[in-house]
Short mmCIF file of C-alpha atoms in Angstrom, two decimals:
data_model
loop_
_atom_site.label_atom_id
_atom_site.label_comp_id
_atom_site.label_asym_id
_atom_site.label_seq_id
_atom_site.Cartn_x
_atom_site.Cartn_y
_atom_site.Cartn_z
CA MET A 24 0.00 0.00 0.00
CA SER A 25 2.71 2.51 0.97
CA SER A 26 4.93 1.64 -2.00
CA LEU A 27 2.25 2.64 -4.59
CA PRO A 28 3.05 6.38 -4.63
CA TYR A 29 6.75 5.66 -5.01
CA LYS A 30 6.05 3.38 -7.98
CA GLN A 31 3.93 6.05 -9.62
CA ALA A 32 6.62 8.66 -9.04
CA ALA A 33 9.25 6.32 -10.43
CA GLY A 34 7.14 5.69 -13.50
CA LEU A 35 6.72 9.42 -14.11
CA GLN A 36 10.42 10.05 -13.57
CA GLN A 37 11.32 7.27 -15.98
CA ASN A 38 9.05 8.77 -18.62
CA SER A 39 10.66 12.16 -18.13
CA LEU A 40 14.13 10.68 -18.77
CA HIS A 41 13.02 9.39 -22.17
CA PRO A 42 11.87 12.26 -24.35
CA HIS A 43 10.48 9.93 -27.03
CA SER A 44 8.28 7.98 -24.65
CA MET A 45 4.75 9.17 -23.87
CA PRO A 46 3.63 9.92 -20.30
CA VAL A 47 1.54 7.26 -18.62
CA ASP A 48 -1.64 7.88 -16.67
CA PRO A 49 -0.92 6.23 -13.28
CA SER A 50 -4.61 5.54 -12.63
CA SER A 51 -5.17 3.60 -15.83
CA GLY A 52 -1.71 2.64 -17.01
CA SER A 53 -2.55 3.74 -20.58
CA GLU A 54 -0.49 6.13 -22.63
CA ILE A 55 -1.79 9.64 -23.32
CA SER A 56 -1.65 10.48 -26.99
CA THR A 57 0.33 13.46 -28.31
CA ALA A 58 -2.84 15.05 -29.71
CA ASN A 59 -4.53 14.95 -26.32
CA VAL A 60 -1.50 16.46 -24.61
CA ILE A 61 -1.23 19.31 -27.12
CA THR A 62 -4.98 19.97 -27.05
CA PHE A 63 -4.98 20.07 -23.26
CA MET A 64 -1.94 22.41 -23.14
CA TYR A 65 -3.38 24.93 -25.57
CA GLN A 66 -6.88 25.02 -24.15
CA SER A 67 -7.90 28.07 -22.16
CA PRO A 68 -7.74 27.52 -18.36
CA TRP A 69 -11.55 27.93 -18.12
CA ARG A 70 -12.28 25.31 -20.78
CA ARG A 71 -9.43 23.07 -19.50
CA SER A 72 -10.98 23.01 -16.06
CA LYS A 73 -14.32 22.08 -17.63
CA THR A 74 -12.67 19.20 -19.47
CA VAL A 75 -11.06 17.92 -16.29
CA ASP A 76 -14.35 18.21 -14.42
CA LEU A 77 -16.17 16.28 -17.12
CA ARG A 78 -13.61 13.49 -17.02
CA ASN A 79 -13.80 13.23 -13.27
CA SER A 80 -17.63 13.38 -13.09
CA SER A 81 -20.20 10.93 -14.34
CA THR A 82 -22.98 13.37 -15.26
CA VAL A 83 -23.36 16.87 -16.66
CA THR A 84 -25.28 19.33 -14.50
CA GLU A 85 -24.97 22.41 -16.73
CA PHE A 86 -24.51 23.35 -20.37
CA ILE A 87 -22.58 26.09 -22.12
CA LEU A 88 -24.29 27.79 -25.06
CA VAL A 89 -21.48 28.63 -27.45
CA GLY A 90 -23.66 30.88 -29.59
CA PHE A 91 -21.61 33.68 -31.12
CA GLU A 92 -18.81 33.74 -28.54
CA GLN A 93 -16.16 33.08 -31.21
CA SER A 94 -17.12 36.28 -33.05
CA SER A 95 -15.28 39.52 -32.46
CA SER A 96 -16.61 42.12 -30.03
CA SER A 97 -17.61 44.46 -32.86
CA THR A 98 -19.51 41.63 -34.61
CA ARG A 99 -21.32 40.74 -31.39
CA ALA A 100 -22.28 44.38 -30.87
CA LEU A 101 -23.66 44.55 -34.41
CA LEU A 102 -25.58 41.30 -33.93
CA PHE A 103 -26.96 42.56 -30.62
CA ALA A 104 -28.32 45.73 -32.24
CA LEU A 105 -29.77 43.80 -35.19
CA PHE A 106 -31.45 41.07 -33.15
CA LEU A 107 -32.73 43.57 -30.58
CA ALA A 108 -34.38 45.59 -33.37
CA LEU A 109 -35.91 42.47 -34.93
CA TYR A 110 -37.12 41.20 -31.57
CA SER A 111 -38.65 44.55 -30.63
CA LEU A 112 -40.35 44.82 -34.02
CA ALA A 113 -41.75 41.30 -33.82
CA MET A 114 -43.03 41.84 -30.27
CA ALA A 115 -44.67 45.17 -31.19
CA MET A 116 -46.39 43.84 -34.32
CA ASN A 117 -47.59 40.61 -32.77
CA GLY A 118 -48.71 42.40 -29.62
CA LEU A 119 -50.70 44.87 -31.72
CA ILE A 120 -52.42 42.04 -33.59
CA ILE A 121 -53.31 40.27 -30.33
CA PHE A 122 -54.80 43.47 -28.93
CA ILE A 123 -56.81 44.28 -32.07
CA THR A 124 -58.17 40.79 -32.77
CA TRP A 125 -59.24 40.30 -29.15
CA THR A 126 -60.81 43.75 -28.62
CA ASP A 127 -62.31 44.84 -31.97
CA PRO A 128 -65.84 43.37 -32.32
CA ARG A 129 -65.74 43.75 -36.11
CA LEU A 130 -62.92 41.21 -36.39
CA ASN A 131 -64.99 38.24 -35.27
CA SER A 132 -64.40 35.95 -38.26
CA PRO A 133 -62.45 32.67 -37.89
CA MET A 134 -59.48 34.09 -39.81
CA TYR A 135 -58.83 36.78 -37.18
CA PHE A 136 -59.48 34.32 -34.38
CA PHE A 137 -56.67 32.17 -35.78
CA LEU A 138 -54.45 35.22 -36.36
CA GLY A 139 -54.70 36.26 -32.72
CA HIS A 140 -53.59 32.82 -31.54
CA LEU A 141 -50.80 32.72 -34.15
CA SER A 142 -49.43 36.04 -32.88
CA PHE A 143 -49.63 34.81 -29.29
CA LEU A 144 -47.65 31.69 -30.24
CA ASP A 145 -45.07 33.84 -32.02
CA VAL A 146 -44.66 35.99 -28.90
CA CYS A 147 -44.15 32.87 -26.77
CA PHE A 148 -41.74 31.38 -29.30
CA ILE A 149 -39.38 34.33 -29.68
CA THR A 150 -39.48 35.19 -25.96
CA THR A 151 -38.24 31.67 -25.18
CA THR A 152 -35.01 32.00 -27.18
CA ILE A 153 -34.13 35.55 -28.26
CA PRO A 154 -33.77 37.39 -24.87
CA GLN A 155 -31.30 34.78 -23.68
CA MET A 156 -29.31 35.14 -26.91
CA LEU A 157 -29.22 38.94 -26.48
CA ILE A 158 -27.88 38.54 -22.94
CA HIS A 159 -25.18 36.13 -24.07
CA LEU A 160 -24.08 38.58 -26.77
CA VAL A 161 -23.23 41.05 -23.98
CA VAL A 162 -21.96 38.90 -21.11
CA LYS A 163 -19.24 36.25 -21.18
CA ASN A 164 -20.97 33.75 -18.91
CA HIS A 165 -22.92 31.42 -21.23
CA ILE A 166 -23.64 28.71 -18.65
CA VAL A 167 -27.22 27.47 -18.33
CA SER A 168 -28.42 24.96 -15.80
CA PHE A 169 -29.81 21.57 -16.70
CA VAL A 170 -33.30 22.64 -15.60
CA SER A 171 -33.15 25.89 -17.61
CA CYS A 172 -32.07 24.04 -20.73
CA SER A 173 -34.83 21.43 -20.43
CA THR A 174 -37.46 24.11 -19.72
CA GLN A 175 -36.42 26.17 -22.72
CA MET A 176 -36.47 23.10 -24.95
CA TYR A 177 -39.97 22.15 -23.80
CA LEU A 178 -41.32 25.67 -24.46
CA VAL A 179 -39.73 25.71 -27.92
CA PHE A 180 -41.28 22.31 -28.70
CA CYS A 181 -44.70 23.32 -27.37
CA ALA A 182 -44.95 26.67 -29.21
CA GLY A 183 -43.28 25.40 -32.39
CA VAL A 184 -45.45 22.30 -32.80
CA ALA A 185 -48.64 24.22 -31.98
CA GLU A 186 -47.75 26.89 -34.57
CA CYS A 187 -47.05 24.31 -37.30
CA ILE A 188 -50.44 22.68 -36.75
CA LEU A 189 -52.23 26.04 -36.46
CA LEU A 190 -50.81 27.19 -39.81
CA ALA A 191 -52.31 24.09 -41.42
CA PHE A 192 -55.71 24.87 -39.90
CA MET A 193 -55.43 28.46 -41.15
CA ALA A 194 -54.75 27.21 -44.69
CA TYR A 195 -57.81 24.96 -44.43
CA ASP A 196 -59.86 27.95 -43.25
CA ARG A 197 -58.84 29.95 -46.34
CA TYR A 198 -59.68 26.98 -48.55
CA VAL A 199 -63.20 26.71 -47.13
CA ALA A 200 -63.75 30.49 -47.32
CA ILE A 201 -62.75 30.71 -50.99
CA CYS A 202 -63.86 27.36 -52.41
CA HIS A 203 -67.03 26.86 -50.33
CA PRO A 204 -68.23 30.37 -49.41
CA LEU A 205 -71.90 29.41 -48.98
CA SER A 206 -71.09 26.74 -46.40
CA TYR A 207 -68.26 28.67 -44.72
CA ALA A 208 -70.24 29.87 -41.69
CA GLN A 209 -71.57 26.38 -41.03
CA ILE A 210 -68.26 24.54 -41.54
CA MET A 211 -66.06 27.02 -39.65
CA SER A 212 -68.37 27.77 -36.74
CA ARG A 213 -67.12 29.22 -33.46
CA GLN A 214 -67.15 25.80 -31.82
CA VAL A 215 -65.12 24.28 -34.64
CA CYS A 216 -62.54 27.08 -34.47
CA VAL A 217 -62.15 26.66 -30.72
CA LYS A 218 -61.70 22.90 -31.17
CA LEU A 219 -59.07 23.41 -33.88
CA VAL A 220 -57.06 25.87 -31.77
CA SER A 221 -57.38 23.59 -28.74
CA THR A 222 -56.13 20.68 -30.85
CA ALA A 223 -53.06 22.67 -31.88
CA TRP A 224 -52.28 23.59 -28.26
CA PHE A 225 -52.94 20.02 -27.07
CA PHE A 226 -50.58 18.53 -29.65
CA GLY A 227 -47.96 21.11 -28.72
CA LEU A 228 -48.16 20.30 -25.00
CA ILE A 229 -48.19 16.51 -25.43
CA ASN A 230 -45.57 16.50 -28.17
CA GLY A 231 -43.32 18.69 -26.05
CA ILE A 232 -43.40 16.11 -23.25
CA PHE A 233 -42.59 13.32 -25.70
CA LEU A 234 -39.68 15.17 -27.30
CA GLU A 235 -38.42 16.26 -23.88
CA TYR A 236 -38.27 12.61 -22.82
CA LEU A 237 -36.36 11.66 -25.97
CA SER A 238 -33.85 14.46 -25.45
CA PHE A 239 -33.07 13.71 -21.80
CA ARG A 240 -33.65 9.95 -21.53
CA ASN A 241 -29.88 9.24 -21.52
CA PRO A 242 -27.32 10.58 -19.03
CA PHE A 243 -24.94 13.32 -20.13
CA CYS A 244 -21.30 12.49 -19.60
CA ARG A 245 -19.60 14.09 -22.61
CA ASP A 246 -18.71 17.62 -23.57
CA ASN A 247 -21.34 20.11 -22.35
CA HIS A 248 -20.82 22.76 -25.06
CA ILE A 249 -23.94 23.34 -27.20
CA GLU A 250 -22.92 24.79 -30.56
CA ASN A 251 -25.96 27.04 -30.87
CA PHE A 252 -27.60 30.02 -29.15
CA PHE A 253 -30.32 27.93 -27.48
CA CYS A 254 -30.86 24.35 -26.36
CA GLU A 255 -31.79 22.58 -29.59
CA ALA A 256 -32.81 18.94 -29.24
CA PRO A 257 -30.58 17.18 -31.84
CA ILE A 258 -27.48 18.97 -30.56
CA VAL A 259 -28.28 18.15 -26.94
CA ILE A 260 -28.98 14.50 -27.78
CA ALA A 261 -25.58 14.25 -29.50
CA LEU A 262 -23.94 15.16 -26.15
CA SER A 263 -25.62 12.33 -24.25
CA CYS A 264 -24.38 8.80 -23.67
CA GLY A 265 -26.12 5.58 -24.57
CA ASP A 266 -28.23 4.76 -27.60
CA LEU A 267 -28.43 8.03 -29.55
CA GLN A 268 -29.87 6.50 -32.71
CA PHE A 269 -33.15 5.57 -31.06
CA SER A 270 -33.83 9.15 -29.91
CA LEU A 271 -32.81 10.65 -33.26
CA LYS A 272 -34.96 8.19 -35.20
CA MET A 273 -37.97 8.90 -33.00
CA ILE A 274 -37.49 12.66 -33.44
CA PHE A 275 -37.31 12.11 -37.21
CA ALA A 276 -40.57 10.14 -37.13
CA ASP A 277 -42.18 12.80 -34.96
CA ALA A 278 -41.06 15.52 -37.38
CA ILE A 279 -42.85 13.69 -40.20
CA VAL A 280 -46.09 13.97 -38.24
CA VAL A 281 -45.81 17.55 -36.97
CA LEU A 282 -43.85 19.12 -39.86
CA LEU A 283 -44.29 17.19 -43.08
CA SER A 284 -47.99 16.34 -42.68
CA PRO A 285 -49.15 19.92 -41.95
CA MET A 286 -47.00 21.22 -44.80
CA VAL A 287 -48.62 18.77 -47.23
CA LEU A 288 -52.06 19.92 -46.05
CA ILE A 289 -51.07 23.56 -46.55
CA VAL A 290 -49.77 22.95 -50.08
CA ILE A 291 -52.92 21.01 -51.04
CA SER A 292 -55.18 23.74 -49.63
CA TYR A 293 -53.43 26.53 -51.54
CA ALA A 294 -53.28 24.44 -54.71
CA ARG A 295 -57.06 24.01 -54.61
CA ILE A 296 -57.49 27.71 -53.87
CA LEU A 297 -55.43 28.64 -56.94
CA ALA A 298 -57.31 26.14 -59.11
CA SER A 299 -60.64 27.56 -57.97
CA ILE A 300 -59.59 31.17 -58.53
CA LEU A 301 -58.15 30.51 -61.98
CA GLY A 302 -61.49 29.13 -63.12
CA ARG A 303 -63.70 32.03 -62.11
CA ALA A 304 -61.76 35.19 -61.22
CA SER A 305 -60.78 38.12 -63.41
CA SER A 306 -57.19 38.93 -64.25
CA SER A 307 -56.94 41.49 -61.44
CA GLY A 308 -58.47 39.04 -58.96
CA ARG A 309 -56.06 36.35 -60.08
CA GLY A 310 -53.07 38.61 -59.57
CA LYS A 311 -54.20 39.54 -56.05
CA THR A 312 -54.83 35.89 -55.16
CA PHE A 313 -51.48 34.81 -56.57
CA SER A 314 -49.74 37.52 -54.54
CA THR A 315 -51.52 36.53 -51.33
CA CYS A 316 -50.93 32.80 -51.77
CA ALA A 317 -47.29 33.33 -52.74
CA SER A 318 -46.62 35.45 -49.65
CA HIS A 319 -48.32 32.92 -47.37
CA LEU A 320 -46.42 30.01 -48.91
CA THR A 321 -43.13 31.91 -48.58
CA VAL A 322 -43.51 32.18 -44.81
CA VAL A 323 -44.65 28.56 -44.57
CA ILE A 324 -41.69 27.33 -46.60
CA LEU A 325 -39.24 29.36 -44.48
CA LEU A 326 -40.64 27.92 -41.25
CA TYR A 327 -41.04 24.30 -42.31
CA THR A 328 -37.83 23.90 -44.31
CA SER A 329 -35.66 25.44 -41.59
CA ALA A 330 -37.30 23.23 -38.94
CA MET A 331 -36.95 20.17 -41.19
CA PHE A 332 -33.25 20.85 -41.66
CA SER A 333 -32.76 20.99 -37.89
CA TYR A 334 -34.84 17.93 -36.96
CA MET A 335 -34.96 15.67 -40.03
CA ASN A 336 -31.42 15.85 -41.43
CA PRO A 337 -28.67 13.43 -40.35
CA ARG A 338 -26.36 14.91 -37.75
CA SER A 339 -23.38 14.31 -40.04
CA THR A 340 -24.64 17.12 -42.31
CA HIS A 341 -24.93 19.59 -39.43
CA GLY A 342 -22.43 22.07 -38.10
CA PRO A 343 -22.39 25.39 -36.19
CA ASP A 344 -22.21 27.42 -39.40
CA LYS A 345 -25.22 25.56 -40.83
CA ASP A 346 -27.37 25.17 -37.71
CA LYS A 347 -27.38 28.81 -36.57
CA PRO A 348 -28.78 30.39 -39.77
CA PHE A 349 -31.60 27.84 -39.96
CA SER A 350 -32.31 28.27 -36.26
CA LEU A 351 -32.53 32.03 -36.72
CA LEU A 352 -35.00 31.55 -39.57
CA TYR A 353 -37.63 29.79 -37.50
CA THR A 354 -36.93 31.51 -34.16
CA ILE A 355 -36.99 35.19 -35.16
CA ILE A 356 -37.42 35.76 -38.91
CA THR A 357 -40.68 33.81 -39.29
CA PRO A 358 -42.36 35.30 -36.16
CA MET A 359 -41.49 38.76 -37.49
CA CYS A 360 -42.80 38.02 -41.01
CA ASN A 361 -46.10 36.45 -39.93
CA PRO A 362 -47.78 39.75 -38.91
CA ILE A 363 -46.65 41.45 -42.13
CA ILE A 364 -47.80 38.64 -44.39
CA TYR A 365 -51.03 37.61 -42.70
CA SER A 366 -52.30 40.90 -41.25
CA PHE A 367 -50.78 44.20 -42.31
CA ARG A 368 -51.63 43.59 -45.96
CA ASN A 369 -55.30 43.15 -45.03
CA LYS A 370 -57.67 46.13 -45.44
CA GLU A 371 -59.87 45.11 -42.51
CA MET A 372 -56.81 44.82 -40.27
CA LYS A 373 -55.59 48.25 -41.36
CA GLY A 374 -59.02 49.71 -40.59
CA ALA A 375 -58.99 48.07 -37.16
CA MET A 376 -55.57 49.56 -36.47
CA MET A 377 -56.81 53.04 -37.38
CA ARG A 378 -59.81 52.62 -35.07
CA ALA A 379 -57.52 51.44 -32.27
CA LEU A 380 -55.27 54.46 -32.77
CA ARG A 381 -58.28 56.80 -32.67
CA ARG A 382 -59.51 55.21 -29.46
CA THR A 383 -56.07 55.57 -27.94
CA SER A 384 -55.80 59.23 -28.94
CA LEU A 385 -59.27 60.00 -27.53
CA ALA A 386 -58.44 58.19 -24.29
#
């Protein structure tokens, strides 16, 4: 027992006398490779201590969101100003739509009922990710706790899945309004609209629990650096130990249900709308319908394709430079574009805004 430290010291001294021999880890007896030695020597002390802690511990209790920390200070300042402006604009526009659709009695049609809930989902979605990113662009501490990461991921799942399903219901609403105008009030009654919105929220809540389980079913004993500005499920799963393929395959199958299926329904709805308009509308009416459908489909394609890239592509095709732009598309660009595309181009919505401004000025 007492001779063990002397043997370890002798082993280390013997290795130091032979410059061509590699040092030996006394606890395991295995040689440490040159690449590991060089990597460890040139790591920053903060990251080196994290590496040592991860080797000595069995589980990970916190994550580090890498985000844009490798960018220069001037680039981070520019990104902070840009994202703050986009976030403020998206919050103001969506908040205005929520206020108008829920207070103006003239906007009582199903379309505006859906628009109010879509704006509320957009507010929840961007508030879950963007404020944290703005803070991390200013401060150097990018550590998030295990609970914070799992909570953020669940809220992203819940709002994102609910929005994908709600967009499909909104496309169906437009199809019924244009292709079956005489039966529109009967088909899209108030009770039906409430059930459709409740279905979207229910799927979001339940699907969030399912995806949360898949993301955190395995222990985390690897590197705790998340190469993104928020806790995204495929990246977090790649840091866990155990059977990763099962979780990734289940997320792929889930994405087919909540992403691909609603997108197919949206495309079919707008295709039937265009076919119906082409057969009976004038040239001016066709141009207006084409413009409206094209703008709606543009937002849908941005949201669904960016989400599909993140959750349906093999992890071998991913990387920090590819993940961040697609994540930005569906976390901030789409919530900002939705009010412009779906509402501010509408004459009734513009009239409601003018009435709201007049009421505010009189008050």
